[in-house]
mmCIF file of C-alpha atoms in Angstrom:
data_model
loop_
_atom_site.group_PDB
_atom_site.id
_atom_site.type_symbol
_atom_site.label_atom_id
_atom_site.label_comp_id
_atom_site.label_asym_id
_atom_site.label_seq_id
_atom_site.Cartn_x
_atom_site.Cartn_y
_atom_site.Cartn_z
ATOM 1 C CA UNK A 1 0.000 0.000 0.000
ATOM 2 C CA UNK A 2 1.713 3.532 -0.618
ATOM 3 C CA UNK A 3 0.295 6.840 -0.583
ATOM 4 C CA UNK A 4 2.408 8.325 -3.412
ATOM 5 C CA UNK A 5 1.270 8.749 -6.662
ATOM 6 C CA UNK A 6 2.324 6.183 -8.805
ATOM 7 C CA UNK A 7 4.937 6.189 -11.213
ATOM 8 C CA UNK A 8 4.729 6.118 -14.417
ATOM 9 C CA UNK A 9 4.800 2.927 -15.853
ATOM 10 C CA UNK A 10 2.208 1.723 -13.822
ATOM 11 C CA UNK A 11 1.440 -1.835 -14.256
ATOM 12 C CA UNK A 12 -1.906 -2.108 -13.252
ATOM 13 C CA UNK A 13 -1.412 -6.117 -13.437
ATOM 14 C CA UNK A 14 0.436 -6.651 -10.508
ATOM 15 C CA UNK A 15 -0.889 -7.778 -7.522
ATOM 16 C CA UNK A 16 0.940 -5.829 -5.035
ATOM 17 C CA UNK A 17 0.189 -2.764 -6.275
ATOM 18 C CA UNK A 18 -2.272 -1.095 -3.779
ATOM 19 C CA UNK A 19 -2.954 2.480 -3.369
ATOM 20 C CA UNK A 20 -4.941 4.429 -1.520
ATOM 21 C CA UNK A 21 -6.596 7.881 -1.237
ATOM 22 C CA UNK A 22 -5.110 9.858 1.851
ATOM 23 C CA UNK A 23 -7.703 12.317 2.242
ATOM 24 C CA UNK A 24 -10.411 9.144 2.411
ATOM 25 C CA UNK A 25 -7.938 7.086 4.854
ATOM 26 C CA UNK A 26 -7.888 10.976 7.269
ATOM 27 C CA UNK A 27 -12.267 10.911 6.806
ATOM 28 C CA UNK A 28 -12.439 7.291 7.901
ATOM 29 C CA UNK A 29 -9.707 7.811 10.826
ATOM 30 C CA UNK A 30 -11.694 10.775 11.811
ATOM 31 C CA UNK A 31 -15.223 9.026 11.731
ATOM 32 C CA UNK A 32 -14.130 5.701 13.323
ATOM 33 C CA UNK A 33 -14.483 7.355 16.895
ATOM 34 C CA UNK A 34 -18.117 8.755 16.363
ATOM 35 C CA UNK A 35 -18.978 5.569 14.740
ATOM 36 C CA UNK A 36 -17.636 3.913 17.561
ATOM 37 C CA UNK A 37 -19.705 5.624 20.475
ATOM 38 C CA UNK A 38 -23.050 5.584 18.326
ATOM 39 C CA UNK A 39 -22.175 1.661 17.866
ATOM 40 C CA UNK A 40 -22.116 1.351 21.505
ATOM 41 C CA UNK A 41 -24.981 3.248 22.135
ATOM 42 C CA UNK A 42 -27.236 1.342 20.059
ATOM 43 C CA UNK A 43 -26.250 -2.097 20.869
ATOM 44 C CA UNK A 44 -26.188 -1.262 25.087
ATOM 45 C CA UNK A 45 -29.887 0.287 24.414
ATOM 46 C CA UNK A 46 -30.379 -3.318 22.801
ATOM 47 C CA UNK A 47 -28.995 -5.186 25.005
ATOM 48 C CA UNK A 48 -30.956 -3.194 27.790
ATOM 49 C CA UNK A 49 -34.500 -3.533 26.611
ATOM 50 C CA UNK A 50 -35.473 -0.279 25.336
ATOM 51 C CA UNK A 51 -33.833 1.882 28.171
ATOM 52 C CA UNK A 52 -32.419 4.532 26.884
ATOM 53 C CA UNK A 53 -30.180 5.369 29.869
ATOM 54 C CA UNK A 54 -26.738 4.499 29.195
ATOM 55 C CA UNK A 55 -23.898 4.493 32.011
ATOM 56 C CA UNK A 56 -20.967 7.020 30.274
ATOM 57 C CA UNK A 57 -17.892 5.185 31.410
ATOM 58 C CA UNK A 58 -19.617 1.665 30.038
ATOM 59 C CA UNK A 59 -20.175 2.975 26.488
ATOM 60 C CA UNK A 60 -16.624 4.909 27.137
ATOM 61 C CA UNK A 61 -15.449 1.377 27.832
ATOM 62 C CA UNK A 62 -17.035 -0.102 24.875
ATOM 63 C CA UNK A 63 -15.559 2.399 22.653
ATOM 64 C CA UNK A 64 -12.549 1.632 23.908
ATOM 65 C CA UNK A 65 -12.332 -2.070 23.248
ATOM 66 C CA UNK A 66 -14.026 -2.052 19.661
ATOM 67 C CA UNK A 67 -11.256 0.940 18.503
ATOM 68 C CA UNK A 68 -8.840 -1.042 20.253
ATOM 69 C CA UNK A 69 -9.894 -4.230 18.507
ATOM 70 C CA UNK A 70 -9.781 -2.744 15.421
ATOM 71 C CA UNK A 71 -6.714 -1.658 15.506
ATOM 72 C CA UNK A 72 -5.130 -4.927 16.543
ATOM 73 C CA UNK A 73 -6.707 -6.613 13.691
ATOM 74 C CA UNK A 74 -5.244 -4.065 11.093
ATOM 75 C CA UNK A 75 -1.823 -4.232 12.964
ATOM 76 C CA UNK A 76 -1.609 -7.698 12.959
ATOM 77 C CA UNK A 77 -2.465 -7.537 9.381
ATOM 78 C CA UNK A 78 0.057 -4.847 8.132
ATOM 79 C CA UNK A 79 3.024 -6.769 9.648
ATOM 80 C CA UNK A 80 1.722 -10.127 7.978
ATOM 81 C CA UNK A 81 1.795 -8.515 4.511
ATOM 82 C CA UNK A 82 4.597 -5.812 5.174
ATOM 83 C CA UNK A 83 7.349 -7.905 6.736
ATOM 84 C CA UNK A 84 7.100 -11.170 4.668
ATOM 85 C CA UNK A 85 10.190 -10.277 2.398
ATOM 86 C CA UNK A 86 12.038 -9.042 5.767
ATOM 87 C CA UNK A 87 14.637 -11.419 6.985
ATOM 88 C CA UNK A 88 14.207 -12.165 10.722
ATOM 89 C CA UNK A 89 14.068 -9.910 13.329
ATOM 90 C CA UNK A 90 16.675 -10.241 16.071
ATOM 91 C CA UNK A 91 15.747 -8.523 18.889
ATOM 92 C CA UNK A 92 12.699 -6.448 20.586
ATOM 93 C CA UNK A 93 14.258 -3.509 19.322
ATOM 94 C CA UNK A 94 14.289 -3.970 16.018
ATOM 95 C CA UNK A 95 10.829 -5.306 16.187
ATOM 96 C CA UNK A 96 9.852 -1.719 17.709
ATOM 97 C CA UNK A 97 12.174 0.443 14.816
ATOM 98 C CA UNK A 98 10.642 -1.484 12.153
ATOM 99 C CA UNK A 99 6.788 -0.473 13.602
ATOM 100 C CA UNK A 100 8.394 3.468 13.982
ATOM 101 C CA UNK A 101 9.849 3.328 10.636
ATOM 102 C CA UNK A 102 7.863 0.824 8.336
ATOM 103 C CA UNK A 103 4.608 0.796 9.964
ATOM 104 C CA UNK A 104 4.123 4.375 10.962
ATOM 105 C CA UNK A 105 4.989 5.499 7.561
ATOM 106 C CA UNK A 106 2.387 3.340 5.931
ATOM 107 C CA UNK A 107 -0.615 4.180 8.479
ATOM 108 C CA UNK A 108 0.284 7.982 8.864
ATOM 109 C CA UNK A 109 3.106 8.821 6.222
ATOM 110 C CA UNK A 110 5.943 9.516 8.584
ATOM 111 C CA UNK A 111 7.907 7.800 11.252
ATOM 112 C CA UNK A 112 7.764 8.421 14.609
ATOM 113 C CA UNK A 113 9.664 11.670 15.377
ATOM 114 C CA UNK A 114 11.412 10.086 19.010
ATOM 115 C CA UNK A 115 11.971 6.749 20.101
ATOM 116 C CA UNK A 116 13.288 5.875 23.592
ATOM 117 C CA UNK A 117 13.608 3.174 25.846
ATOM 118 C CA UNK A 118 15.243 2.161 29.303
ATOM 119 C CA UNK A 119 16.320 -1.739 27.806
ATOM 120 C CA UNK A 120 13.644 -3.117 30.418
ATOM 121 C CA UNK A 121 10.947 -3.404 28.472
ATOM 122 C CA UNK A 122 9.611 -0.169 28.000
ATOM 123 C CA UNK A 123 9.333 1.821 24.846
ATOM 124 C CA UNK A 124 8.023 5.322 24.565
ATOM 125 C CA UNK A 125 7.091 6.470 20.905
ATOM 126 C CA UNK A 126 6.722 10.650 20.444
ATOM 127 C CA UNK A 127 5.107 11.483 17.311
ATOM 128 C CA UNK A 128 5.072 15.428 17.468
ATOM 129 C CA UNK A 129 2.928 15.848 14.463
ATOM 130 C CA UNK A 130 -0.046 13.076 14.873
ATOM 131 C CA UNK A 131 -1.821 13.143 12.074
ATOM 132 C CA UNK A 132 -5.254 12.972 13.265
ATOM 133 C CA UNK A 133 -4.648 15.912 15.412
ATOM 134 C CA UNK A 134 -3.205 17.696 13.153
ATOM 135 C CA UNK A 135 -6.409 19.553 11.682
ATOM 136 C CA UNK A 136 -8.499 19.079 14.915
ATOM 137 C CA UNK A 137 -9.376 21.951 16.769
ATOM 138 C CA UNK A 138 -11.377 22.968 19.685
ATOM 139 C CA UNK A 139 -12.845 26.841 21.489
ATOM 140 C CA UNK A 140 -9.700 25.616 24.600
ATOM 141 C CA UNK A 141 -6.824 23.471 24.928
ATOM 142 C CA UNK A 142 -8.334 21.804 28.100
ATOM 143 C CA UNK A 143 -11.153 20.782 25.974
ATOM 144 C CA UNK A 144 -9.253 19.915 23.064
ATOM 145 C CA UNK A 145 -7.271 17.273 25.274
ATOM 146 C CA UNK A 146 -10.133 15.533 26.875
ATOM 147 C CA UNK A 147 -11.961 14.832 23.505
ATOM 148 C CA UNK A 148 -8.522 13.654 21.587
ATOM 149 C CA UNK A 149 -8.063 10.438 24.067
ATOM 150 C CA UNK A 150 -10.717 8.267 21.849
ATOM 151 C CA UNK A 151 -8.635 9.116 18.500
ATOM 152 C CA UNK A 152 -5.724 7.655 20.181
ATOM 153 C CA UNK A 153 -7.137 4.272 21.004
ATOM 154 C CA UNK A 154 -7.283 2.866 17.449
ATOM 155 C CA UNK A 155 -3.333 3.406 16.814
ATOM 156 C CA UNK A 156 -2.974 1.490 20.435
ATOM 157 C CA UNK A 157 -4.447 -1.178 19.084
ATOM 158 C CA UNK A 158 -2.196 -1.140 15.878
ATOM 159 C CA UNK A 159 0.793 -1.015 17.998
ATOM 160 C CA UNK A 160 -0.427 -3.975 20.136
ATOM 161 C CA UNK A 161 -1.641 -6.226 17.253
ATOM 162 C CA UNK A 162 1.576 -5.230 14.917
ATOM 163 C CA UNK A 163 3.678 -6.293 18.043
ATOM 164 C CA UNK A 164 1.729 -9.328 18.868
ATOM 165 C CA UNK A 165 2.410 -10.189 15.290
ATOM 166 C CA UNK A 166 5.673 -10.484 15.656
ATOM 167 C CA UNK A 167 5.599 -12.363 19.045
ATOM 168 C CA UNK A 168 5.861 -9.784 21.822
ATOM 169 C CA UNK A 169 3.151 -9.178 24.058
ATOM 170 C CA UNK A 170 2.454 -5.550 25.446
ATOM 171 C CA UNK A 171 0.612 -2.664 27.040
ATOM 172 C CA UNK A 172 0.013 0.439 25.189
ATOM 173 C CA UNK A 173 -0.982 3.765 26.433
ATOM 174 C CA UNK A 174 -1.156 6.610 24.720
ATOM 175 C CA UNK A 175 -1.663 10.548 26.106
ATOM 176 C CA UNK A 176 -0.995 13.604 24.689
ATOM 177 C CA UNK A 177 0.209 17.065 26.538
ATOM 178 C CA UNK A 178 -0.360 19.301 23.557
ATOM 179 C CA UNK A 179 -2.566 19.210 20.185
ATOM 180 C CA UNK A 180 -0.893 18.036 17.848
ATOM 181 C CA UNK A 181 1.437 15.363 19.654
ATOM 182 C CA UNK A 182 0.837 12.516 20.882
ATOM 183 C CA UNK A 183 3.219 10.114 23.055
ATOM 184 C CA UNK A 184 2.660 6.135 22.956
ATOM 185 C CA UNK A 185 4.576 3.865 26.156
ATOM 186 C CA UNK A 186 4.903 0.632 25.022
ATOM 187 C CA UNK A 187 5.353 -2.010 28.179
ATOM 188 C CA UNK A 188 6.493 -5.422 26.990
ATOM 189 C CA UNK A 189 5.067 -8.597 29.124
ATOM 190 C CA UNK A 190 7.773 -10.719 29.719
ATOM 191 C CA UNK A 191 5.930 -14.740 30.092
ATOM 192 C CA UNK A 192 7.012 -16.302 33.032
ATOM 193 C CA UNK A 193 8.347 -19.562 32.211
#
């Protein structure tokens, strides 16, 4: 998948020739989130009988694990097809460059800005240009940060299905301080053998 235009010759015969429409991938990144809540709305109405109270923090929760779901599915998916011609990664590290470099690029057209770690099995990822923030804005910063949490739930879920992909288990959390950052702390689960 690449969001360049192609090149001319393009040979509109080969398989692996996917591209996609940037401005369409921003509109469905943006929508996924409202989707999401009216989603849980309708189904915990359903579930309830026809009572059209709904407890915030459960629909916040079920938000939460469809977006997170999601994303999993499309991480796990992105390393399957993207890392097939790779030759074997070594090390946890490399596992985590490859998802700031390779992966990022493909899901938001650039890598991640920072990486650091402290070797123990924690990663922090800054991107300082998000690109779903990046043409959000709201009447106060305050407000702007409590409404940007659900947008960041869906590349969590990437991060933890394009890991689990390639055999490490982990946490994500994501926050962000400022619009339009966003910071990612990866926490590796060691199995206890």
């Amino acid at each position: 998948m690449s969001f360049e235009t192609p090149l001319p010759p393009y040979n509109a015969s080969d398989p692996h020739a996917t591209f996609l429409n940037s401005s369409c991938f921003d509109l469905l990144l943006i929508e996924m989130v409202p989707f999401a809540y009216r989603l849980a709305e309708q189904l915990t109405v359903e579930r309830s009988g026809g009572n059209t109270q709904v407890d915030e923090e459960v629909q916040r929760e079920a938000v939460f694990r469809r977006l997170d779901a999601l994303g999993y599915r499309v991480g796990q998916g992105l390393v399957e097809r993207f890392s097939r011609d790779r030759p074997r990664f070594t090390d946890t590290l490399d596992m985590i460059k490859f998802l700031c470099k390779d992966i990022w690029t493909l899901v938001f057209r650039k890598q991640i800005d920072n990486l650091k770690t402290n070797h123990r099995g924690v990663y922090v990822l800054t991107d300082h240009s998000f690109r779903p923030f990046a043409r959000m804005s709201m009447s106060s910063a305050s407000e702007a940060l409590a409404r940007v949490q659900p947008f960041l739930w869906f590349p969590c879920g990437i991060i933890r299905g394009a890991l689990a992909s390639m055999g490490i288990e982990a946490t994500v959390q994501a926050e962000t301080a400022e619009l339009p950052g966003a910071t990612f702390q990866i926490k590796t689960i060691t199995s206890k053998s």
